[in-house]
N, CA and C of each residue as an Amber inpcrd file, in Angstrom:
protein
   294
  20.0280000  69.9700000  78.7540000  19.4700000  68.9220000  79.5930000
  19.9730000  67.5690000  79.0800000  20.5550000  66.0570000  80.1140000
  20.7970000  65.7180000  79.8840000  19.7980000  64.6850000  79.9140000
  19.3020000  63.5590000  79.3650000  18.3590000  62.0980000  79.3980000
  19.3370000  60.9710000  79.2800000  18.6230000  59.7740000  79.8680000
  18.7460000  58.4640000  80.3580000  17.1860000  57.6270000  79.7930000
  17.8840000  56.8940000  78.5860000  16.5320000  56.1670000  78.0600000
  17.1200000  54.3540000  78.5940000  15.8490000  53.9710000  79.2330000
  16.2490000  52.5090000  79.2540000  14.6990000  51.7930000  78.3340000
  15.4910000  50.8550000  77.6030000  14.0120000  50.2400000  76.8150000
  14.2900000  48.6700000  76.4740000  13.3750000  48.4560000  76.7820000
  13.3810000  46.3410000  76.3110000  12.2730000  46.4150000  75.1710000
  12.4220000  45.2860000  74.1450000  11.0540000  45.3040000  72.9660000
  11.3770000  44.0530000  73.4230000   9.9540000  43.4520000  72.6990000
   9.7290000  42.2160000  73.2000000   9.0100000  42.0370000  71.4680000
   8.5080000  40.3090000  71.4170000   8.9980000  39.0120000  72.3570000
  10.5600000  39.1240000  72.3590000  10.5230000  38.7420000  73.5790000
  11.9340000  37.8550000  74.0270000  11.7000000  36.2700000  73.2140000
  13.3380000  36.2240000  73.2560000  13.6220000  34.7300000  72.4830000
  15.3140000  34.9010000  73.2530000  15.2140000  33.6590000  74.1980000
  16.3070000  33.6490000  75.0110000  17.5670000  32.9110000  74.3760000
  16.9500000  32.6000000  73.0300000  18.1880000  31.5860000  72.4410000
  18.6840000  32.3210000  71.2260000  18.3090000  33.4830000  70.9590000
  18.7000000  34.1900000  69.2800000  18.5160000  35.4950000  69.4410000
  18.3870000  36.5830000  69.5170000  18.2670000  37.8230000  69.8410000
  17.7870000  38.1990000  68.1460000  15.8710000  38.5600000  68.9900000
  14.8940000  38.7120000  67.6780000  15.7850000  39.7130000  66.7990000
  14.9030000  39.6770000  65.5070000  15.4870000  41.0920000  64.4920000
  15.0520000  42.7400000  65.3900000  13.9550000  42.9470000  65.6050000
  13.3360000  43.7500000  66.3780000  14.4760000  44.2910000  67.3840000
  14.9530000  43.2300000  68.7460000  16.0730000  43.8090000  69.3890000
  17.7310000  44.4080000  68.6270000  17.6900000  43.8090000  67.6060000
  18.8420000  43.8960000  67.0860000  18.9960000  45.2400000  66.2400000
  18.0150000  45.6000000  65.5360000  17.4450000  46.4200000  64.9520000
  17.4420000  48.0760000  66.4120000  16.4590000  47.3720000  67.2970000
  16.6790000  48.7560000  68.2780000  18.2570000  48.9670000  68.5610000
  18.8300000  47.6390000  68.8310000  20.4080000  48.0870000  69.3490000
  21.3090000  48.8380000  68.7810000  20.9320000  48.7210000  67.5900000
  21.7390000  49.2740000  66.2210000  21.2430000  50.4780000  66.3040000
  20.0200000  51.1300000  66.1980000  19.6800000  52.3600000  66.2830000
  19.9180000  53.1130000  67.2530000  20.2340000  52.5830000  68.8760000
  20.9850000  53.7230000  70.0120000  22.3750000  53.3720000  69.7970000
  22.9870000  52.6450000  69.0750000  24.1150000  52.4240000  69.0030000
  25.0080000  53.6000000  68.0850000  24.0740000  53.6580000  66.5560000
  24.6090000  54.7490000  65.8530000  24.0520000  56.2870000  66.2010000
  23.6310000  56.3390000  67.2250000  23.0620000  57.4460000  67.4070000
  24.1270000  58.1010000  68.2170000  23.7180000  59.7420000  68.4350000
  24.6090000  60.4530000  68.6580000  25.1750000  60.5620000  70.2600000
  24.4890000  59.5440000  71.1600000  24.7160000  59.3990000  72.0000000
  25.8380000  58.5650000  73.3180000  25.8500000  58.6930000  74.6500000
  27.3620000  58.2050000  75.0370000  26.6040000  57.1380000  76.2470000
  27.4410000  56.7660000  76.5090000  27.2680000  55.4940000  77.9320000
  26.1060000  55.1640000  77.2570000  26.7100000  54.2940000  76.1000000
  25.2220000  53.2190000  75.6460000  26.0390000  51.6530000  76.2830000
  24.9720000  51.1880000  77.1510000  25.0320000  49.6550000  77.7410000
  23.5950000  48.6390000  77.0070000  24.0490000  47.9140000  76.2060000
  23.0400000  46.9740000  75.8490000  23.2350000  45.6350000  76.4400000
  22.1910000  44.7610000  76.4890000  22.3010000  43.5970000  76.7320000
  21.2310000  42.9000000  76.9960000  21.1600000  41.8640000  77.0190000
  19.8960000  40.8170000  76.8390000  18.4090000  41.1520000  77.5730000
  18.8280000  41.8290000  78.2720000  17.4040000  42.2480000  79.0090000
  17.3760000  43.4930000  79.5390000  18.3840000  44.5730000  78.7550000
  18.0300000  45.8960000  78.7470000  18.8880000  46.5800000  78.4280000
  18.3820000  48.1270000  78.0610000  19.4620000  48.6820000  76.8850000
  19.6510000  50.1170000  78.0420000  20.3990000  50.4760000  77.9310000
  20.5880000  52.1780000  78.4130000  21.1850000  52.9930000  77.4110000
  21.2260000  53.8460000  77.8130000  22.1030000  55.1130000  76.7360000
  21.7030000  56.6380000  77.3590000  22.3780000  57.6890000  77.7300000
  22.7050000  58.9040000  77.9800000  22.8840000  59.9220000  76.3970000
  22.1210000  61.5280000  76.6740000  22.9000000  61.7290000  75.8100000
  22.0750000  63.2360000  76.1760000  22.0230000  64.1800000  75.4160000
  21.7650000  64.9390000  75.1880000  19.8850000  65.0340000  75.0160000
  19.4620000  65.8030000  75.1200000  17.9130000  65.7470000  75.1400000
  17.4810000  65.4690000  73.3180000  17.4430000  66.2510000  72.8250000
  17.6800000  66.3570000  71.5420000  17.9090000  64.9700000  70.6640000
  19.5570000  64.4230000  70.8720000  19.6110000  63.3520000  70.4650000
  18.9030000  61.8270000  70.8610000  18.7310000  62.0340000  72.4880000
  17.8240000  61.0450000  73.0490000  16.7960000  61.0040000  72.1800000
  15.6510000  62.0500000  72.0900000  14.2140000  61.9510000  71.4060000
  14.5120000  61.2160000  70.2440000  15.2410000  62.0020000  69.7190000
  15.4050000  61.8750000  67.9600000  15.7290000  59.7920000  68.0490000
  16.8600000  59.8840000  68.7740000  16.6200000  58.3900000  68.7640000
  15.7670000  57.4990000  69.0850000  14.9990000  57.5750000  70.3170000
  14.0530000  57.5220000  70.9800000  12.5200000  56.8070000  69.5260000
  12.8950000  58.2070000  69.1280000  11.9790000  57.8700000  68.1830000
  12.0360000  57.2350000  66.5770000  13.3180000  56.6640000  66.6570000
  13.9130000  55.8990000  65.3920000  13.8780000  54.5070000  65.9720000
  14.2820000  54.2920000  67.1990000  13.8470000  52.9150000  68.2860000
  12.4090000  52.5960000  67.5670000  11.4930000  53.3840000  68.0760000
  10.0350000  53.0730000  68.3650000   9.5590000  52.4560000  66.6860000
  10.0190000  53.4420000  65.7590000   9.5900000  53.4840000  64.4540000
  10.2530000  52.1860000  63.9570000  11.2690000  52.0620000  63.6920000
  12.3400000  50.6180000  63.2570000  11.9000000  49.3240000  64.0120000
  12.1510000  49.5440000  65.5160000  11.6490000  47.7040000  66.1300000
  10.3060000  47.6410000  65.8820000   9.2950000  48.4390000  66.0040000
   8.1770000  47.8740000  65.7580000   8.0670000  47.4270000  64.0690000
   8.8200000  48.0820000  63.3860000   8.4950000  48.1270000  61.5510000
   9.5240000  46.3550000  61.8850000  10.2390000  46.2210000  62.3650000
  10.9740000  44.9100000  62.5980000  10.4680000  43.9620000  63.3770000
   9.1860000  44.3390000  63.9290000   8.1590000  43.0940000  64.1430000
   8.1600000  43.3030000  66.1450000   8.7700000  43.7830000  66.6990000
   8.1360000  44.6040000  68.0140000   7.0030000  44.2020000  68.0870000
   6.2170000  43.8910000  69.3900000   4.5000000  43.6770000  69.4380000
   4.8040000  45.1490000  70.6900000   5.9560000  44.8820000  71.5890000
   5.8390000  45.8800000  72.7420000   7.4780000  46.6970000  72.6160000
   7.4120000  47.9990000  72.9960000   8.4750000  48.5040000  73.5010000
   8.3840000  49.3280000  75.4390000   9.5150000  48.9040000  75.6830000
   9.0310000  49.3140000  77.0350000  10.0950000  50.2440000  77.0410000
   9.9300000  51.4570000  77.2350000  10.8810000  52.7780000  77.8160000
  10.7670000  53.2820000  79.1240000  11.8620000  53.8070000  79.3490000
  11.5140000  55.1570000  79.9550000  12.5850000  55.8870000  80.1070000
  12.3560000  57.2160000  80.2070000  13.0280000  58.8280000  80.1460000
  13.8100000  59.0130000  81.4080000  14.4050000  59.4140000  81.5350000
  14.7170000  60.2390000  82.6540000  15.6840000  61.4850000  82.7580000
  15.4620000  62.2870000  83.2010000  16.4650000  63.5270000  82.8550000
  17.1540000  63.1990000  83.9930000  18.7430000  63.8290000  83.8940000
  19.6660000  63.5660000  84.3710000  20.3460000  64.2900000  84.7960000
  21.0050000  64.8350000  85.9060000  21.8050000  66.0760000  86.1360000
  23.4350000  65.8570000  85.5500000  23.6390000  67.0780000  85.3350000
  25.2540000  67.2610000  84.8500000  25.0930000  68.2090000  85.0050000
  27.1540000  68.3540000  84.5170000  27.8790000  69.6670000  85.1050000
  27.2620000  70.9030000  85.5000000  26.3640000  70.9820000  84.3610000
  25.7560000  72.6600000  84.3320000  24.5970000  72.5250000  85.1090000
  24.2640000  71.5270000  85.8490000  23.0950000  71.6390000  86.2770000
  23.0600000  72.0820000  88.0940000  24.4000000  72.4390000  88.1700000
  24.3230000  73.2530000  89.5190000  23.5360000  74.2110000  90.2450000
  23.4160000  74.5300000  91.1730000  22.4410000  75.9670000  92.0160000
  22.4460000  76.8900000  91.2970000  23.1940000  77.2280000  90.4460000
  24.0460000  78.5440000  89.5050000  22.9600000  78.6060000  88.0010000
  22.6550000  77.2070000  87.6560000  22.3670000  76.7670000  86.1690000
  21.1420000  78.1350000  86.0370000  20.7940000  78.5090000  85.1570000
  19.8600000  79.5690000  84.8810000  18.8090000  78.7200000  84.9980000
  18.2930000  77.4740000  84.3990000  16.8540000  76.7430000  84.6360000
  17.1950000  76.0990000  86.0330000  17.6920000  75.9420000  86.6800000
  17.6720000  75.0440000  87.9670000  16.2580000  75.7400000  89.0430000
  15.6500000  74.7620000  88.9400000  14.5080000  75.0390000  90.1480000
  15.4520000  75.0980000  91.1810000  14.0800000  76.1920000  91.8010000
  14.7880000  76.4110000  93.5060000  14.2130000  75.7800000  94.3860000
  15.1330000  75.0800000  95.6230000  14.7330000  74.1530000  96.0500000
  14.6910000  74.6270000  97.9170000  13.6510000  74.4370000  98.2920000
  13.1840000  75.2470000  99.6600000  14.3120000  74.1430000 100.3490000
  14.7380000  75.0620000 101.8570000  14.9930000  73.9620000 103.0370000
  15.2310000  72.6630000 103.2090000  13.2170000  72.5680000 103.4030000
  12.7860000  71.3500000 103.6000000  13.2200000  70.5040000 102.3470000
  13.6430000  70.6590000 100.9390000  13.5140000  69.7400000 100.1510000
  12.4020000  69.7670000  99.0660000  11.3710000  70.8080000  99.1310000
  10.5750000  70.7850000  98.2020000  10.5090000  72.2810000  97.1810000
């Protein structure tokens, strides 16, 4: 399974980019993950389920220990290659769409 984490920590400081953000950037940055996009008002990164969490949860632990008051995430699983009609976990999907 593939995930899509997007996350902002706050406070924002529009003139210096806090330790807190810099600190999260660095942590999806060295992580084991691909199509990482950062930037001033939001971060993305793709990767593997596994490596997402694991980072996911080195984010949460580090910006807040770096002074974070908020982190804002969210998950999303993502389809790829293997995730065709064929995939062994692929829900089956009626007609109508449900």
């Amino acid at each position: 399974m593939r995930l899509r984490v997007e996350f902002t920590t706050e406070p924002f400081d529009l003139d210096e980019a806090p330790r807190h953000a810099v600190v999260a950037r660095e942590v999806i940055q060295a992580a084991d993950l691909d199509a990482v996009d950062v930037g001033p008002f939001g971060n993305t990164a793709e990767g593997g389920a596994d490596a997402v969490i694991a980072a996911v949860d080195a984010l949460l632990r580090r910006s807040l220990e770096a002074g974070a008051t908020r982190v804002s995430l969210q998950v999303n699983v993502i389809a790829d290659a293997s995730d065709g009609p064929d995939a062994p976990d692929a829900p089956e999907i009626a007609e109508d769409g449900r």
